[in-house]
Amino acid sequence: VTGLDGWYVAGDGAHTVTVVWKAGGAVYAKRVELAAGTTIYGPATVCTDAAVADARGPGSTAALTGAAGDGAGGVWVWCTLSPTAGTGDTVLNHVSATGAVAAADPGIAVEQGTVKSLDVDALGHAVVLLGSPGRNGLAVQRYDTDGAADWSAPATPYNPLLPPPAPVTQEPLAVTAGAN
């Protein structure tokens, strides 16, 4: 693991795993069949620091932040870009079970918030929790395996036009001494 800048393993629940890692300024994915240890594809290049610098300016880089299997042998990969631009600080990409990368390097810039967490639904779509920087509250967005956002805007967990619900308070409990 020496020399690698983060790595993740995502299984498909059957017979393969996909390993995702960053080395030498690039994020790679490699799918391996478990029984024999044979390579199905890879390494496939998902994101490079060079592409990030081209898109955001010299010195910009991507840190591998996470990977999650899509349940069908593919994997979702997301990277956090630095320095922060206040928006578009996460790039997201999907690598299929055959090694096809959905979006061109460096991936899809998530413009309406920074990915804080990611899970996958039964269809293999990424469901992401978005936060700051890039938005002032939490929201959820879903992405298809081609990288397109499924919803026109992220869904917020509460109506931003109304204040958050007031915390529940309880009256203090009085204790008195008695026979029992």
Short mmCIF file of C-alpha atoms in Angstrom, two decimals:
data_model
loop_
_atom_site.label_atom_id
_atom_site.label_comp_id
_atom_site.label_asym_id
_atom_site.label_seq_id
_atom_site.Cartn_x
_atom_site.Cartn_y
_atom_site.Cartn_z
CA VAL A 1 0.00 0.00 0.00
CA THR A 2 3.09 2.21 0.22
CA GLY A 3 2.93 5.08 -2.26
CA LEU A 4 -0.84 4.85 -2.75
CA ASP A 5 -2.99 7.86 -1.87
CA GLY A 6 -6.06 6.09 -0.51
CA TRP A 7 -7.68 2.91 -1.79
CA TYR A 8 -11.10 1.29 -1.64
CA VAL A 9 -12.55 -2.14 -2.41
CA ALA A 10 -16.14 -2.61 -3.62
CA GLY A 11 -17.66 -6.07 -4.08
CA ASP A 12 -20.52 -7.00 -6.36
CA GLY A 13 -22.04 -9.47 -3.89
CA ALA A 14 -21.13 -12.41 -6.12
CA HIS A 15 -17.76 -13.30 -7.55
CA THR A 16 -15.77 -10.12 -8.15
CA VAL A 17 -14.31 -7.08 -6.40
CA THR A 18 -13.23 -3.74 -7.79
CA VAL A 19 -10.20 -2.06 -6.27
CA VAL A 20 -9.92 1.73 -6.60
CA TRP A 21 -6.74 3.62 -5.73
CA LYS A 22 -4.75 6.77 -6.44
CA ALA A 23 -1.10 6.65 -7.47
CA GLY A 24 1.11 8.98 -9.47
CA GLY A 25 -1.52 11.68 -9.87
CA ALA A 26 -4.28 9.41 -11.18
CA VAL A 27 -7.21 7.42 -9.77
CA TYR A 28 -7.57 3.90 -11.17
CA ALA A 29 -10.09 1.05 -10.95
CA LYS A 30 -9.39 -2.65 -11.47
CA ARG A 31 -11.94 -5.49 -11.31
CA VAL A 32 -10.79 -8.93 -10.20
CA GLU A 33 -12.53 -12.31 -10.23
CA LEU A 34 -12.28 -13.77 -6.72
CA ALA A 35 -11.93 -17.51 -7.29
CA ALA A 36 -8.86 -17.38 -9.55
CA GLY A 37 -7.68 -13.82 -8.94
CA THR A 38 -7.78 -13.03 -12.66
CA THR A 39 -8.17 -9.46 -13.87
CA ILE A 40 -11.44 -8.72 -15.65
CA TYR A 41 -10.38 -5.18 -16.56
CA GLY A 42 -7.95 -2.56 -15.45
CA PRO A 43 -6.44 -0.53 -14.45
CA ALA A 44 -8.94 1.90 -15.94
CA THR A 45 -8.16 5.59 -15.43
CA VAL A 46 -11.03 7.36 -13.68
CA CYS A 47 -9.58 10.79 -12.79
CA THR A 48 -6.21 12.52 -13.13
CA ASP A 49 -4.69 15.53 -11.42
CA ALA A 50 -3.68 16.82 -14.88
CA ALA A 51 -7.32 16.96 -16.02
CA VAL A 52 -8.33 18.64 -12.75
CA ALA A 53 -5.59 21.26 -13.22
CA ASP A 54 -6.76 21.84 -16.81
CA ALA A 55 -10.32 22.37 -15.60
CA ARG A 56 -9.67 24.36 -12.41
CA GLY A 57 -6.24 25.89 -12.77
CA PRO A 58 -2.61 25.03 -12.03
CA GLY A 59 -1.99 23.28 -8.73
CA SER A 60 -5.50 21.85 -8.47
CA THR A 61 -5.61 18.17 -7.54
CA ALA A 62 -8.11 15.41 -6.75
CA ALA A 63 -8.08 13.28 -3.62
CA LEU A 64 -9.80 9.90 -3.80
CA THR A 65 -12.68 10.21 -1.34
CA GLY A 66 -14.67 7.02 -1.82
CA ALA A 67 -15.97 4.16 -3.93
CA ALA A 68 -19.19 2.14 -3.77
CA GLY A 69 -20.23 -0.90 -5.78
CA ASP A 70 -23.37 -0.56 -7.88
CA GLY A 71 -24.50 -4.15 -7.23
CA ALA A 72 -23.89 -5.24 -10.84
CA GLY A 73 -20.08 -5.29 -10.96
CA GLY A 74 -19.67 -1.56 -11.57
CA VAL A 75 -18.38 1.02 -9.15
CA TRP A 76 -19.08 4.67 -8.33
CA VAL A 77 -15.94 6.71 -7.59
CA TRP A 78 -15.84 10.23 -6.15
CA CYS A 79 -12.93 12.58 -5.57
CA THR A 80 -12.64 15.85 -3.67
CA LEU A 81 -10.90 18.67 -5.51
CA SER A 82 -8.56 21.14 -3.90
CA PRO A 83 -8.14 23.95 -3.40
CA THR A 84 -11.82 24.56 -2.82
CA ALA A 85 -13.73 26.70 -5.28
CA GLY A 86 -16.83 26.84 -3.06
CA THR A 87 -18.78 24.84 -5.64
CA GLY A 88 -18.00 21.85 -7.84
CA ASP A 89 -15.56 20.52 -5.24
CA THR A 90 -16.48 16.88 -5.93
CA VAL A 91 -16.15 14.95 -9.18
CA LEU A 92 -18.18 11.78 -9.59
CA ASN A 93 -17.77 8.96 -12.09
CA HIS A 94 -19.13 5.48 -12.76
CA VAL A 95 -17.05 2.57 -14.03
CA SER A 96 -19.12 -0.25 -15.53
CA ALA A 97 -18.59 -3.97 -14.93
CA THR A 98 -16.58 -4.06 -18.18
CA GLY A 99 -14.34 -1.10 -17.29
CA ALA A 100 -16.10 1.59 -19.33
CA VAL A 101 -15.81 4.98 -17.60
CA ALA A 102 -19.05 6.99 -17.91
CA ALA A 103 -17.64 10.52 -18.05
CA ALA A 104 -14.44 11.92 -19.49
CA ASP A 105 -11.56 12.56 -17.10
CA PRO A 106 -11.86 14.08 -14.48
CA GLY A 107 -15.57 13.12 -14.17
CA ILE A 108 -18.81 14.96 -13.51
CA ALA A 109 -18.43 18.08 -11.37
CA VAL A 110 -21.14 18.02 -8.72
CA GLU A 111 -22.19 21.68 -8.89
CA GLN A 112 -24.93 21.95 -6.27
CA GLY A 113 -22.93 20.89 -3.23
CA THR A 114 -20.06 18.68 -2.14
CA VAL A 115 -20.62 14.93 -1.82
CA LYS A 116 -20.60 14.06 1.88
CA SER A 117 -21.88 10.50 1.55
CA LEU A 118 -22.91 8.15 -1.26
CA ASP A 119 -25.02 5.01 -1.42
CA VAL A 120 -26.42 3.01 -4.32
CA ASP A 121 -30.08 2.14 -4.95
CA ALA A 122 -31.43 -1.13 -6.41
CA LEU A 123 -31.01 0.23 -9.97
CA GLY A 124 -27.31 0.99 -9.47
CA HIS A 125 -27.93 4.74 -9.35
CA ALA A 126 -25.79 6.79 -6.95
CA VAL A 127 -27.75 8.54 -4.22
CA VAL A 128 -25.58 11.28 -2.76
CA LEU A 129 -25.89 13.45 0.32
CA LEU A 130 -24.74 16.96 -0.57
CA GLY A 131 -23.46 19.60 1.85
CA SER A 132 -21.11 22.54 2.04
CA PRO A 133 -19.15 23.94 0.39
CA GLY A 134 -21.50 24.54 -2.48
CA ARG A 135 -24.73 24.75 -0.48
CA ASN A 136 -25.82 26.04 2.92
CA GLY A 137 -27.89 22.99 3.91
CA LEU A 138 -28.08 19.28 3.24
CA ALA A 139 -29.75 17.84 0.14
CA VAL A 140 -30.00 14.56 -1.76
CA GLN A 141 -29.42 14.00 -5.49
CA ARG A 142 -29.52 10.80 -7.54
CA TYR A 143 -27.28 10.08 -10.54
CA ASP A 144 -27.82 7.53 -13.31
CA THR A 145 -24.91 5.24 -14.28
CA ASP A 146 -24.28 7.45 -17.33
CA GLY A 147 -23.44 10.25 -14.90
CA ALA A 148 -26.53 12.38 -15.51
CA ALA A 149 -28.41 13.79 -12.52
CA ASP A 150 -31.82 12.09 -12.28
CA TRP A 151 -33.57 15.09 -10.72
CA SER A 152 -33.62 18.69 -11.97
CA ALA A 153 -32.56 19.90 -8.51
CA PRO A 154 -31.41 18.21 -5.31
CA ALA A 155 -34.16 17.37 -2.80
CA THR A 156 -33.83 19.02 0.59
CA PRO A 157 -34.86 17.20 3.77
CA TYR A 158 -36.96 20.16 4.92
CA ASN A 159 -38.68 23.16 3.35
CA PRO A 160 -36.10 25.98 3.31
CA LEU A 161 -38.92 28.57 3.36
CA LEU A 162 -39.91 27.43 6.84
CA PRO A 163 -37.63 27.51 9.85
CA PRO A 164 -36.30 24.17 11.12
CA PRO A 165 -38.61 22.55 13.66
CA ALA A 166 -38.12 23.75 17.24
CA PRO A 167 -36.37 21.29 19.55
CA VAL A 168 -38.63 19.27 21.80
CA THR A 169 -38.36 20.34 25.43
CA GLN A 170 -39.63 18.51 28.46
CA GLU A 171 -40.67 19.91 31.79
CA PRO A 172 -38.22 19.00 34.54
CA LEU A 173 -39.26 16.05 36.66
CA ALA A 174 -39.61 16.81 40.36
CA VAL A 175 -38.55 14.09 42.78
CA THR A 176 -39.85 14.11 46.34
CA ALA A 177 -38.90 11.87 49.22
CA GLY A 178 -41.52 9.37 50.32
CA ALA A 179 -42.00 6.07 52.07
CA ASN A 180 -41.32 4.11 48.88
#
